[in-house]
């Protein structure tokens, strides 16, 4: 199979040419040591690891899958060493808190590193990504001792993390969970219950696995206000970090799935396992939310990484595969057929991938930039504004990038014709591996609902308005200004229409949500493309920007029309009519 | 997982919307409504009881290959024997060779019922029908007498062998050779890949229809001939070796074979160098059949996701609790879950009526006479790429909605919906990819034909709009009729100036055409159904039509814009600029 090709140059383009990282980071004391050379070295090293260590194990891990035997879970062959290499390189601590051994890199940068990890081997990176999430959560909400004990182990990769939210009857609706936390005499809790779908809940890559578990304390209020968060390690560490007794939980089975077969998804039974409360009782969901913005962006980037891989494979195939005659004029003499890259429609498939991928890279790094500003900007007003943008854009990053991820991996597969359907070629795996990203970390329908209800309607469209103002103030090349204006107006108008109409129709937000998220994504990518074409000296970006404006941006017209189609046609039929 | 044949919907479309009674009378077939009913019911029983239980297990085990011998999943051979005993393969077969001589439309419905229950299994028989048609239409009397009786009875199965490692879309590149032999037969040599049902253990013999080149034949598609090559000839092996089977994304129960022909004895079908034309007889019907596969997968996806949506409790309705006595409401109350269900329903039932309409045209094209026949043929030519391309694209979207409604459970194999997604994916590829359908539609069926067939369909849309004058869909239909015609004209004009225009606009034009065609049928369905307001089924039809016009049809606009935006943004980029960073 084609080796993975790290998109290092484009990452640097986005960092420096598009978002002027130098100026940006100079204003933030925590980042002022990241000069260009350092950053280039990080991006290059990361790319090498992705290409040489991670990518070669992707296909074999899909073939082999993870194994379960009487509670013992074994990751696919080669994962243990590869994971050790990730840990040894310090890659698990890149965004970690420097106080506890993390490297504190800007999110704008680590977003791009994650793209390479996901793209090279989603199956392997899944064992790591939840560790990053768990560390964020512990850093933000745990007490000093817990942070001192756990964070260095997470950042060094010695221990991994897992998130245990879902139960058989409770996925979206976590208020329904039944796992119980009963106080023990030592001040800690005893956790009992069954969680399902727990990624990396059990495996053999490292010695200790630390679960963050949502459970209910006695007399907790019903619903989502009665959920608490607990830290539940597989082996209970002493204060010195040495591992002690085995805690009371185990993997009851692992799932057979459509994709990410190399990632072990466990049913976990907790039987009187010791749990340490994180944050206040009944504040568990709020604690989770801190980390959710990062995790959702990360899952969005999963979609991007796999889509980028699909582009790499399909663009290279399209140049080699000869089939049919391209329209006269561009034919190669003395051949029976031409490379399929000459067919207009194959170009449509390649350019669509390229436009959504490079647009997605810029957009995901833009959201990373806003996360950095929200956390580190010296001026409070800047922090606040960025934090508003983060809230607004997180559901878009999760859902829009993963929806495009499915679209692009499918196009990549289609370029391969019948060969794309055959496992050996490796491209159908991308489709199967990306499909989950539309589901976990909150199904994409739920992201859309979050966007419309909480991020748009709640402030009457104020944050969207603020972002639109920002967009209007950026300079974009003349050739795109008319289309850009038209798109912004449409977005603004449909936002206003939603805000005006929702109070009298409680079903409208849910009826419009997915289309609205799609409009938002398409307009934001147009902004990315216009800006990229503006700052890039090469024709590459201009070609793709032209294509985006001609062929992809027009999608928002029909989406707006569908939003204005209202909710009646959805809600009129009674439930038993279906 | 449960599956029930949607007999009510099938009958509604057959009888009320498309008036097959009248149609059968017009083509002088004695197929009666009672007969059709009996066939559908019995077939439904067979499919639900014998085929559906093998769907998931067939996916799980897949086929196996051992030293040239292919074994199908457990139960497949027994089910196939029952199918043959029941006389199912012979429904539309030529009575002169043991067939029942019923119209092809009926065999399409039988196919639909079986493939909804088990697509991978059904494919073993589907390809036989294509082989039968090719031999019956183009073969000599001898060939017919030798091969048709056993193919029609189902004792033997058939295949279509076009693809080779270096040629798929571009069949003209093929290398398989045919050398004339003294006794009038040929010796076939070469390698074919991706041959569905190319080898298996269901039937006594397998009859391959193979495209190959005669010595000194012209290059390209003009030098291709069609041969029939049996696996066994007079009981002895005939040099057809199955070298491997593919490990695929889906349809695991159907063996996709690499076949080596090693001096195999074959017989010419039709004239030398006329293979492409003969092949198209098979292909056109096969393309409608692939559209039907899309319908089948949507049907099962809709049934299981609807069931799940009524049972799964998660969150409260935005307009207040709907099941206050339970811990949460069924997810069916949420607008976005309804959007996913209604989108499936719209594509499913809209796609179904499109395939039935094509089947009606195909009946007329085979049995009608005079002008009727000629215009049916023209319209069928137009509809074929739309049914193949658009129905499968929307089917793929629909089964993904079915998966999504299941949340995380949809991703788990034992739930059974992810199989639908994996199985559906192939329908966008084989029998000519979506892209090839799109080129066929815009290039051959619209521009080369000066839009004649399209204009006749557009006239049907206008007539429907007139019938519905003042109704909720009339003006949208009129707009579509105008816009579709103008779009075709506009693209035709551009194509004369720039050869890349056809290819650049083709897929957007195909999708536009699909939405327009489906809009016409939904309007027509709503007209029929609105006369029967007292019936929930009929009200549902009207509401789904409304949903289609409100929420789905607007997509046509985006395709319209993109199709007209020209080829430059596609063609400016040079091949090397498609490289990486
Ligand atoms: C491979 C895999 C790995 C996973 N890893 C983890 C993990 O590590 N930790 C963990 O805790 N969980 C994990 N999950 C679980 C995952 O996060 C949930 O599956 C997901 O949140 C959806 O929940 P659900 O499956 O219960 O779907 P449901 O909540 O039942 O949703 C079903 C459908 O209904 C829709 N829906 C529900 N409510 C509404 C509403 N109010 N409005 C509109 N639509 C609605 C949803 O969008 C969805 O389409 C994993 C799942 C899988 C498959
Ligand atoms: C499971 C399976 C079962 C199959 N069963 C059979 C069978 O029974 N018999 C049989 O003969 N074959 C069979 N096939 C082969 C199938 O029909 C071909 O794979 C298909 O026709 C595409 O050909 P290809 O794979 O060579 O792709 P290619 O022709 O190489 O196409 C690659 C890509 O280029 C595009 N492309 C090619 N030419 C053009 C053009 N002129 N303009 C625009 N785009 C273009 C295509 O759309 C595609 O996206 C099967 C394949 C599979 C995977």
PDB file of N, CA and C and ligand atoms in Angstrom, chain A residues 126 130 162-174 195-201 212 255 257 259-260 263 265 436 439-447 449 510 513, chain B residues 308 312-317 331 333-337 340 401 403-412, ligand 1:
ATOM      1  N   UNK A 126      -6.685   5.526  18.705  1.00  0.00           N
ATOM      2  CA  UNK A 126      -7.803   5.451  19.651  1.00  0.00           C
ATOM      3  C   UNK A 126      -7.339   5.044  21.050  1.00  0.00           C
ATOM      4  N   UNK A 130      -7.997   8.862  24.125  1.00  0.00           N
ATOM      5  CA  UNK A 130      -8.794   8.979  25.345  1.00  0.00           C
ATOM      6  C   UNK A 130      -7.928   9.307  26.552  1.00  0.00           C
ATOM      7  N   UNK A 162      -9.599   5.984  29.887  1.00  0.00           N
ATOM      8  CA  UNK A 162     -10.824   5.562  29.191  1.00  0.00           C
ATOM      9  C   UNK A 162     -11.981   6.379  29.745  1.00  0.00           C
ATOM     10  N   UNK A 163     -12.993   6.570  28.931  1.00  0.00           N
ATOM     11  CA  UNK A 163     -14.170   7.330  29.334  1.00  0.00           C
ATOM     12  C   UNK A 163     -15.346   6.370  29.405  1.00  0.00           C
ATOM     13  N   UNK A 164     -15.975   6.270  30.557  1.00  0.00           N
ATOM     14  CA  UNK A 164     -17.064   5.317  30.696  1.00  0.00           C
ATOM     15  C   UNK A 164     -18.368   6.047  31.007  1.00  0.00           C
ATOM     16  N   UNK A 165     -19.060   6.410  29.956  1.00  0.00           N
ATOM     17  CA  UNK A 165     -20.324   7.128  30.079  1.00  0.00           C
ATOM     18  C   UNK A 165     -21.506   6.222  29.734  1.00  0.00           C
ATOM     19  N   UNK A 166     -21.395   5.585  28.570  1.00  0.00           N
ATOM     20  CA  UNK A 166     -22.537   4.924  27.943  1.00  0.00           C
ATOM     21  C   UNK A 166     -22.973   3.658  28.682  1.00  0.00           C
ATOM     22  N   UNK A 167     -24.288   3.459  28.770  1.00  0.00           N
ATOM     23  CA  UNK A 167     -24.846   2.189  29.259  1.00  0.00           C
ATOM     24  C   UNK A 167     -25.827   1.689  28.208  1.00  0.00           C
ATOM     25  N   UNK A 168     -26.269   0.463  28.382  1.00  0.00           N
ATOM     26  CA  UNK A 168     -27.068  -0.146  27.313  1.00  0.00           C
ATOM     27  C   UNK A 168     -28.293   0.707  26.981  1.00  0.00           C
ATOM     28  N   UNK A 169     -28.907   1.301  27.980  1.00  0.00           N
ATOM     29  CA  UNK A 169     -30.131   2.054  27.739  1.00  0.00           C
ATOM     30  C   UNK A 169     -29.877   3.558  27.743  1.00  0.00           C
ATOM     31  N   UNK A 170     -28.624   3.979  27.855  1.00  0.00           N
ATOM     32  CA  UNK A 170     -28.334   5.410  27.973  1.00  0.00           C
ATOM     33  C   UNK A 170     -27.108   5.786  27.165  1.00  0.00           C
ATOM     34  N   UNK A 171     -27.332   6.471  26.056  1.00  0.00           N
ATOM     35  CA  UNK A 171     -26.221   6.936  25.225  1.00  0.00           C
ATOM     36  C   UNK A 171     -26.268   8.444  25.134  1.00  0.00           C
ATOM     37  N   UNK A 172     -27.190   8.952  24.309  1.00  0.00           N
ATOM     38  CA  UNK A 172     -27.404  10.394  24.228  1.00  0.00           C
ATOM     39  C   UNK A 172     -27.918  10.920  25.563  1.00  0.00           C
ATOM     40  N   UNK A 173     -28.798  10.148  26.163  1.00  0.00           N
ATOM     41  CA  UNK A 173     -29.513  10.593  27.356  1.00  0.00           C
ATOM     42  C   UNK A 173     -28.820  10.043  28.598  1.00  0.00           C
ATOM     43  N   UNK A 174     -27.717  10.703  28.987  1.00  0.00           N
ATOM     44  CA  UNK A 174     -26.923  10.172  30.100  1.00  0.00           C
ATOM     45  C   UNK A 174     -27.647  10.298  31.428  1.00  0.00           C
ATOM     46  N   UNK A 195     -21.115  -0.691  32.009  1.00  0.00           N
ATOM     47  CA  UNK A 195     -20.969   0.284  30.922  1.00  0.00           C
ATOM     48  C   UNK A 195     -20.729  -0.468  29.627  1.00  0.00           C
ATOM     49  N   UNK A 196     -21.218   0.077  28.544  1.00  0.00           N
ATOM     50  CA  UNK A 196     -20.944  -0.578  27.250  1.00  0.00           C
ATOM     51  C   UNK A 196     -20.174   0.370  26.339  1.00  0.00           C
ATOM     52  N   UNK A 197     -19.608  -0.209  25.274  1.00  0.00           N
ATOM     53  CA  UNK A 197     -18.922   0.565  24.234  1.00  0.00           C
ATOM     54  C   UNK A 197     -17.716   1.329  24.779  1.00  0.00           C
ATOM     55  N   UNK A 198     -16.995   0.773  25.712  1.00  0.00           N
ATOM     56  CA  UNK A 198     -15.896   1.541  26.302  1.00  0.00           C
ATOM     57  C   UNK A 198     -14.594   1.317  25.521  1.00  0.00           C
ATOM     58  N   UNK A 199     -14.240   2.340  24.764  1.00  0.00           N
ATOM     59  CA  UNK A 199     -13.029   2.296  23.946  1.00  0.00           C
ATOM     60  C   UNK A 199     -11.804   2.202  24.854  1.00  0.00           C
ATOM     61  N   UNK A 200     -10.954   1.244  24.577  1.00  0.00           N
ATOM     62  CA  UNK A 200      -9.715   1.047  25.350  1.00  0.00           C
ATOM     63  C   UNK A 200      -9.986   0.836  26.838  1.00  0.00           C
ATOM     64  N   UNK A 201     -11.177   0.371  27.159  1.00  0.00           N
ATOM     65  CA  UNK A 201     -11.493   0.104  28.562  1.00  0.00           C
ATOM     66  C   UNK A 201     -10.612  -1.000  29.120  1.00  0.00           C
ATOM     67  N   UNK A 212     -12.548   7.042  33.664  1.00  0.00           N
ATOM     68  CA  UNK A 212     -13.361   8.118  34.211  1.00  0.00           C
ATOM     69  C   UNK A 212     -14.803   7.691  34.028  1.00  0.00           C
ATOM     70  N   UNK A 255     -16.779  -5.852  21.295  1.00  0.00           N
ATOM     71  CA  UNK A 255     -17.754  -5.827  20.190  1.00  0.00           C
ATOM     72  C   UNK A 255     -17.106  -6.212  18.863  1.00  0.00           C
ATOM     73  N   UNK A 257     -17.316  -5.117  15.129  1.00  0.00           N
ATOM     74  CA  UNK A 257     -17.809  -3.870  14.576  1.00  0.00           C
ATOM     75  C   UNK A 257     -17.618  -3.769  13.070  1.00  0.00           C
ATOM     76  N   UNK A 259     -16.088  -1.232  11.673  1.00  0.00           N
ATOM     77  CA  UNK A 259     -14.731  -0.732  11.453  1.00  0.00           C
ATOM     78  C   UNK A 259     -14.010  -0.576  12.772  1.00  0.00           C
ATOM     79  N   UNK A 260     -12.944   0.238  12.765  1.00  0.00           N
ATOM     80  CA  UNK A 260     -12.018   0.344  13.914  1.00  0.00           C
ATOM     81  C   UNK A 260     -11.937  -0.990  14.668  1.00  0.00           C
ATOM     82  N   UNK A 263      -9.357  -1.417  17.448  1.00  0.00           N
ATOM     83  CA  UNK A 263      -9.615  -0.766  18.731  1.00  0.00           C
ATOM     84  C   UNK A 263     -10.573  -1.627  19.525  1.00  0.00           C
ATOM     85  N   UNK A 265     -13.406  -2.354  21.949  1.00  0.00           N
ATOM     86  CA  UNK A 265     -14.579  -1.695  22.526  1.00  0.00           C
ATOM     87  C   UNK A 265     -15.199  -2.662  23.526  1.00  0.00           C
ATOM     88  N   UNK A 436     -17.778   5.523  12.315  1.00  0.00           N
ATOM     89  CA  UNK A 436     -18.044   5.660  13.745  1.00  0.00           C
ATOM     90  C   UNK A 436     -17.924   7.105  14.208  1.00  0.00           C
ATOM     91  N   UNK A 439     -20.864   9.003  14.944  1.00  0.00           N
ATOM     92  CA  UNK A 439     -21.725   8.491  16.006  1.00  0.00           C
ATOM     93  C   UNK A 439     -21.193   8.812  17.401  1.00  0.00           C
ATOM     94  N   UNK A 440     -19.935   8.437  17.670  1.00  0.00           N
ATOM     95  CA  UNK A 440     -19.503   8.606  19.071  1.00  0.00           C
ATOM     96  C   UNK A 440     -19.146  10.050  19.407  1.00  0.00           C
ATOM     97  N   UNK A 441     -18.904  10.304  20.683  1.00  0.00           N
ATOM     98  CA  UNK A 441     -18.767  11.684  21.168  1.00  0.00           C
ATOM     99  C   UNK A 441     -20.020  12.504  20.863  1.00  0.00           C
ATOM    100  N   UNK A 442     -21.176  11.866  20.903  1.00  0.00           N
ATOM    101  CA  UNK A 442     -22.415  12.560  20.575  1.00  0.00           C
ATOM    102  C   UNK A 442     -22.685  12.446  19.085  1.00  0.00           C
ATOM    103  N   UNK A 443     -23.747  11.716  18.737  1.00  0.00           N
ATOM    104  CA  UNK A 443     -24.101  11.508  17.334  1.00  0.00           C
ATOM    105  C   UNK A 443     -24.212  12.868  16.640  1.00  0.00           C
ATOM    106  N   UNK A 444     -23.960  12.890  15.335  1.00  0.00           N
ATOM    107  CA  UNK A 444     -23.944  14.172  14.633  1.00  0.00           C
ATOM    108  C   UNK A 444     -25.274  14.915  14.701  1.00  0.00           C
ATOM    109  N   UNK A 445     -26.371  14.180  14.775  1.00  0.00           N
ATOM    110  CA  UNK A 445     -27.665  14.832  14.953  1.00  0.00           C
ATOM    111  C   UNK A 445     -27.705  15.605  16.276  1.00  0.00           C
ATOM    112  N   UNK A 446     -27.038  15.066  17.274  1.00  0.00           N
ATOM    113  CA  UNK A 446     -27.005  15.717  18.588  1.00  0.00           C
ATOM    114  C   UNK A 446     -26.106  16.954  18.545  1.00  0.00           C
ATOM    115  N   UNK A 447     -25.035  16.883  17.787  1.00  0.00           N
ATOM    116  CA  UNK A 447     -24.180  18.065  17.603  1.00  0.00           C
ATOM    117  C   UNK A 447     -24.981  19.194  16.971  1.00  0.00           C
ATOM    118  N   UNK A 449     -28.166  19.656  17.021  1.00  0.00           N
ATOM    119  CA  UNK A 449     -29.149  20.163  17.972  1.00  0.00           C
ATOM    120  C   UNK A 449     -28.472  21.099  18.975  1.00  0.00           C
ATOM    121  N   UNK A 510     -35.069  21.321  16.010  1.00  0.00           N
ATOM    122  CA  UNK A 510     -34.676  19.954  15.671  1.00  0.00           C
ATOM    123  C   UNK A 510     -34.914  19.623  14.214  1.00  0.00           C
ATOM    124  N   UNK A 513     -31.966  21.549  12.321  1.00  0.00           N
ATOM    125  CA  UNK A 513     -30.611  21.532  12.876  1.00  0.00           C
ATOM    126  C   UNK A 513     -29.532  20.986  11.938  1.00  0.00           C
TER     127      UNK A 513
ATOM    128  N   UNK B 308     -36.747   0.258  15.527  1.00  0.00           N
ATOM    129  CA  UNK B 308     -35.836   0.686  16.590  1.00  0.00           C
ATOM    130  C   UNK B 308     -36.272   2.048  17.133  1.00  0.00           C
ATOM    131  N   UNK B 312     -36.617   2.486  21.091  1.00  0.00           N
ATOM    132  CA  UNK B 312     -35.503   3.081  21.820  1.00  0.00           C
ATOM    133  C   UNK B 312     -35.970   4.346  22.549  1.00  0.00           C
ATOM    134  N   UNK B 313     -35.773   4.368  23.853  1.00  0.00           N
ATOM    135  CA  UNK B 313     -36.165   5.536  24.647  1.00  0.00           C
ATOM    136  C   UNK B 313     -34.932   6.374  24.913  1.00  0.00           C
ATOM    137  N   UNK B 314     -34.983   7.647  24.548  1.00  0.00           N
ATOM    138  CA  UNK B 314     -33.819   8.501  24.756  1.00  0.00           C
ATOM    139  C   UNK B 314     -34.255   9.956  24.623  1.00  0.00           C
ATOM    140  N   UNK B 315     -34.112  10.722  25.672  1.00  0.00           N
ATOM    141  CA  UNK B 315     -34.445  12.148  25.735  1.00  0.00           C
ATOM    142  C   UNK B 315     -35.966  12.397  25.601  1.00  0.00           C
ATOM    143  N   UNK B 316     -36.311  13.633  25.975  1.00  0.00           N
ATOM    144  CA  UNK B 316     -37.714  14.037  25.894  1.00  0.00           C
ATOM    145  C   UNK B 316     -37.972  14.844  24.630  1.00  0.00           C
ATOM    146  N   UNK B 317     -39.194  14.779  24.170  1.00  0.00           N
ATOM    147  CA  UNK B 317     -39.585  15.578  23.013  1.00  0.00           C
ATOM    148  C   UNK B 317     -39.465  17.063  23.338  1.00  0.00           C
ATOM    149  N   UNK B 331     -37.347   7.634  20.505  1.00  0.00           N
ATOM    150  CA  UNK B 331     -36.635   8.637  19.694  1.00  0.00           C
ATOM    151  C   UNK B 331     -37.412   9.046  18.450  1.00  0.00           C
ATOM    152  N   UNK B 333     -39.983  10.571  18.392  1.00  0.00           N
ATOM    153  CA  UNK B 333     -40.593  11.892  18.574  1.00  0.00           C
ATOM    154  C   UNK B 333     -39.655  13.020  18.123  1.00  0.00           C
ATOM    155  N   UNK B 334     -38.363  12.738  17.999  1.00  0.00           N
ATOM    156  CA  UNK B 334     -37.421  13.823  17.701  1.00  0.00           C
ATOM    157  C   UNK B 334     -37.444  14.183  16.214  1.00  0.00           C
ATOM    158  N   UNK B 335     -37.543  15.469  15.922  1.00  0.00           N
ATOM    159  CA  UNK B 335     -37.629  15.880  14.519  1.00  0.00           C
ATOM    160  C   UNK B 335     -36.508  15.303  13.661  1.00  0.00           C
ATOM    161  N   UNK B 336     -35.297  15.263  14.199  1.00  0.00           N
ATOM    162  CA  UNK B 336     -34.204  14.832  13.342  1.00  0.00           C
ATOM    163  C   UNK B 336     -34.254  13.331  13.054  1.00  0.00           C
ATOM    164  N   UNK B 337     -34.784  12.565  13.984  1.00  0.00           N
ATOM    165  CA  UNK B 337     -34.959  11.136  13.725  1.00  0.00           C
ATOM    166  C   UNK B 337     -36.042  10.956  12.657  1.00  0.00           C
ATOM    167  N   UNK B 340     -34.621  11.552   9.305  1.00  0.00           N
ATOM    168  CA  UNK B 340     -33.894  10.399   8.775  1.00  0.00           C
ATOM    169  C   UNK B 340     -34.856   9.305   8.314  1.00  0.00           C
ATOM    170  N   UNK B 401     -28.705   6.426   6.983  1.00  0.00           N
ATOM    171  CA  UNK B 401     -29.648   6.970   7.972  1.00  0.00           C
ATOM    172  C   UNK B 401     -30.147   5.848   8.890  1.00  0.00           C
ATOM    173  N   UNK B 403     -28.607   3.220   9.775  1.00  0.00           N
ATOM    174  CA  UNK B 403     -27.536   2.938  10.736  1.00  0.00           C
ATOM    175  C   UNK B 403     -27.499   4.033  11.809  1.00  0.00           C
ATOM    176  N   UNK B 404     -27.550   5.265  11.378  1.00  0.00           N
ATOM    177  CA  UNK B 404     -27.417   6.401  12.302  1.00  0.00           C
ATOM    178  C   UNK B 404     -28.529   6.399  13.354  1.00  0.00           C
ATOM    179  N   UNK B 405     -29.715   6.007  12.954  1.00  0.00           N
ATOM    180  CA  UNK B 405     -30.827   5.962  13.907  1.00  0.00           C
ATOM    181  C   UNK B 405     -30.534   4.973  15.035  1.00  0.00           C
ATOM    182  N   UNK B 406     -29.725   3.984  14.748  1.00  0.00           N
ATOM    183  CA  UNK B 406     -29.345   3.018  15.782  1.00  0.00           C
ATOM    184  C   UNK B 406     -28.217   3.522  16.682  1.00  0.00           C
ATOM    185  N   UNK B 407     -27.732   4.733  16.459  1.00  0.00           N
ATOM    186  CA  UNK B 407     -26.633   5.261  17.281  1.00  0.00           C
ATOM    187  C   UNK B 407     -25.456   4.294  17.267  1.00  0.00           C
ATOM    188  N   UNK B 408     -24.775   4.173  18.404  1.00  0.00           N
ATOM    189  CA  UNK B 408     -23.608   3.303  18.480  1.00  0.00           C
ATOM    190  C   UNK B 408     -23.941   1.852  18.154  1.00  0.00           C
ATOM    191  N   UNK B 409     -25.149   1.437  18.464  1.00  0.00           N
ATOM    192  CA  UNK B 409     -25.531   0.053  18.204  1.00  0.00           C
ATOM    193  C   UNK B 409     -25.525  -0.257  16.710  1.00  0.00           C
ATOM    194  N   UNK B 410     -25.715   0.767  15.905  1.00  0.00           N
ATOM    195  CA  UNK B 410     -25.696   0.565  14.462  1.00  0.00           C
ATOM    196  C   UNK B 410     -24.332   0.154  13.942  1.00  0.00           C
ATOM    197  N   UNK B 411     -23.301   0.477  14.694  1.00  0.00           N
ATOM    198  CA  UNK B 411     -21.934   0.193  14.251  1.00  0.00           C
ATOM    199  C   UNK B 411     -21.511  -1.234  14.586  1.00  0.00           C
ATOM    200  N   UNK B 412     -22.334  -1.898  15.389  1.00  0.00           N
ATOM    201  CA  UNK B 412     -21.994  -3.230  15.875  1.00  0.00           C
ATOM    202  C   UNK B 412     -22.564  -4.281  14.919  1.00  0.00           C
TER     203      UNK B 412
HETATM  204  C1  LIG C   1     -17.129   1.847  18.641  1.00  0.00           C
HETATM  205  C2  LIG C   1     -17.729   2.690  19.706  1.00  0.00           C
HETATM  206  C3  LIG C   1     -16.902   3.265  20.665  1.00  0.00           C
HETATM  207  C4  LIG C   1     -17.457   4.018  21.702  1.00  0.00           C
HETATM  208  N1  LIG C   1     -16.638   4.502  22.684  1.00  0.00           N
HETATM  209  C5  LIG C   1     -17.208   5.018  23.817  1.00  0.00           C
HETATM  210  C6  LIG C   1     -16.425   5.306  24.973  1.00  0.00           C
HETATM  211  O1  LIG C   1     -15.206   5.142  24.964  1.00  0.00           O
HETATM  212  N2  LIG C   1     -17.048   5.741  26.083  1.00  0.00           N
HETATM  213  C7  LIG C   1     -18.396   5.930  26.130  1.00  0.00           C
HETATM  214  O2  LIG C   1     -18.913   6.314  27.163  1.00  0.00           O
HETATM  215  N3  LIG C   1     -19.184   5.683  25.046  1.00  0.00           N
HETATM  216  C8  LIG C   1     -18.619   5.235  23.888  1.00  0.00           C
HETATM  217  N4  LIG C   1     -19.407   4.930  22.813  1.00  0.00           N
HETATM  218  C9  LIG C   1     -20.833   5.206  22.852  1.00  0.00           C
HETATM  219  C10 LIG C   1     -21.247   6.387  21.997  1.00  0.00           C
HETATM  220  O3  LIG C   1     -20.749   7.583  22.514  1.00  0.00           O
HETATM  221  C11 LIG C   1     -22.784   6.364  21.897  1.00  0.00           C
HETATM  222  O4  LIG C   1     -23.097   5.268  21.078  1.00  0.00           O
HETATM  223  C12 LIG C   1     -23.352   7.625  21.310  1.00  0.00           C
HETATM  224  O5  LIG C   1     -23.221   8.664  22.227  1.00  0.00           O
HETATM  225  C13 LIG C   1     -24.823   7.496  20.922  1.00  0.00           C
HETATM  226  O6  LIG C   1     -25.582   6.918  21.933  1.00  0.00           O
HETATM  227  P1  LIG C   1     -26.511   5.662  21.620  1.00  0.00           P
HETATM  228  O7  LIG C   1     -25.701   4.674  20.904  1.00  0.00           O
HETATM  229  O8  LIG C   1     -27.136   5.225  22.882  1.00  0.00           O
HETATM  230  O9  LIG C   1     -27.605   6.232  20.638  1.00  0.00           O
HETATM  231  P2  LIG C   1     -29.005   6.851  21.054  1.00  0.00           P
HETATM  232  O10 LIG C   1     -28.792   7.887  22.068  1.00  0.00           O
HETATM  233  O11 LIG C   1     -29.951   5.770  21.323  1.00  0.00           O
HETATM  234  O12 LIG C   1     -29.399   7.600  19.710  1.00  0.00           O
HETATM  235  C14 LIG C   1     -30.001   6.938  18.621  1.00  0.00           C
HETATM  236  C15 LIG C   1     -30.355   7.953  17.560  1.00  0.00           C
HETATM  237  O13 LIG C   1     -31.322   8.874  18.056  1.00  0.00           O
HETATM  238  C16 LIG C   1     -30.895  10.197  17.883  1.00  0.00           C
HETATM  239  N5  LIG C   1     -31.375  11.010  19.001  1.00  0.00           N
HETATM  240  C17 LIG C   1     -31.349  10.703  20.299  1.00  0.00           C
HETATM  241  N6  LIG C   1     -31.861  11.717  21.024  1.00  0.00           N
HETATM  242  C18 LIG C   1     -32.215  12.686  20.151  1.00  0.00           C
HETATM  243  C19 LIG C   1     -32.793  14.002  20.296  1.00  0.00           C
HETATM  244  N7  LIG C   1     -33.106  14.509  21.477  1.00  0.00           N
HETATM  245  N8  LIG C   1     -33.018  14.717  19.171  1.00  0.00           N
HETATM  246  C20 LIG C   1     -32.690  14.216  17.969  1.00  0.00           C
HETATM  247  N9  LIG C   1     -32.140  12.995  17.786  1.00  0.00           N
HETATM  248  C21 LIG C   1     -31.909  12.234  18.867  1.00  0.00           C
HETATM  249  C22 LIG C   1     -29.386  10.123  17.794  1.00  0.00           C
HETATM  250  O14 LIG C   1     -28.859  11.187  17.031  1.00  0.00           O
HETATM  251  C23 LIG C   1     -29.178   8.793  17.107  1.00  0.00           C
HETATM  252  O15 LIG C   1     -29.236   8.953  15.736  1.00  0.00           O
HETATM  253  C24 LIG C   1     -18.845   4.224  21.745  1.00  0.00           C
HETATM  254  C25 LIG C   1     -19.662   3.668  20.756  1.00  0.00           C
HETATM  255  C26 LIG C   1     -19.126   2.887  19.762  1.00  0.00           C
HETATM  256  C27 LIG C   1     -20.029   2.258  18.773  1.00  0.00           C
END
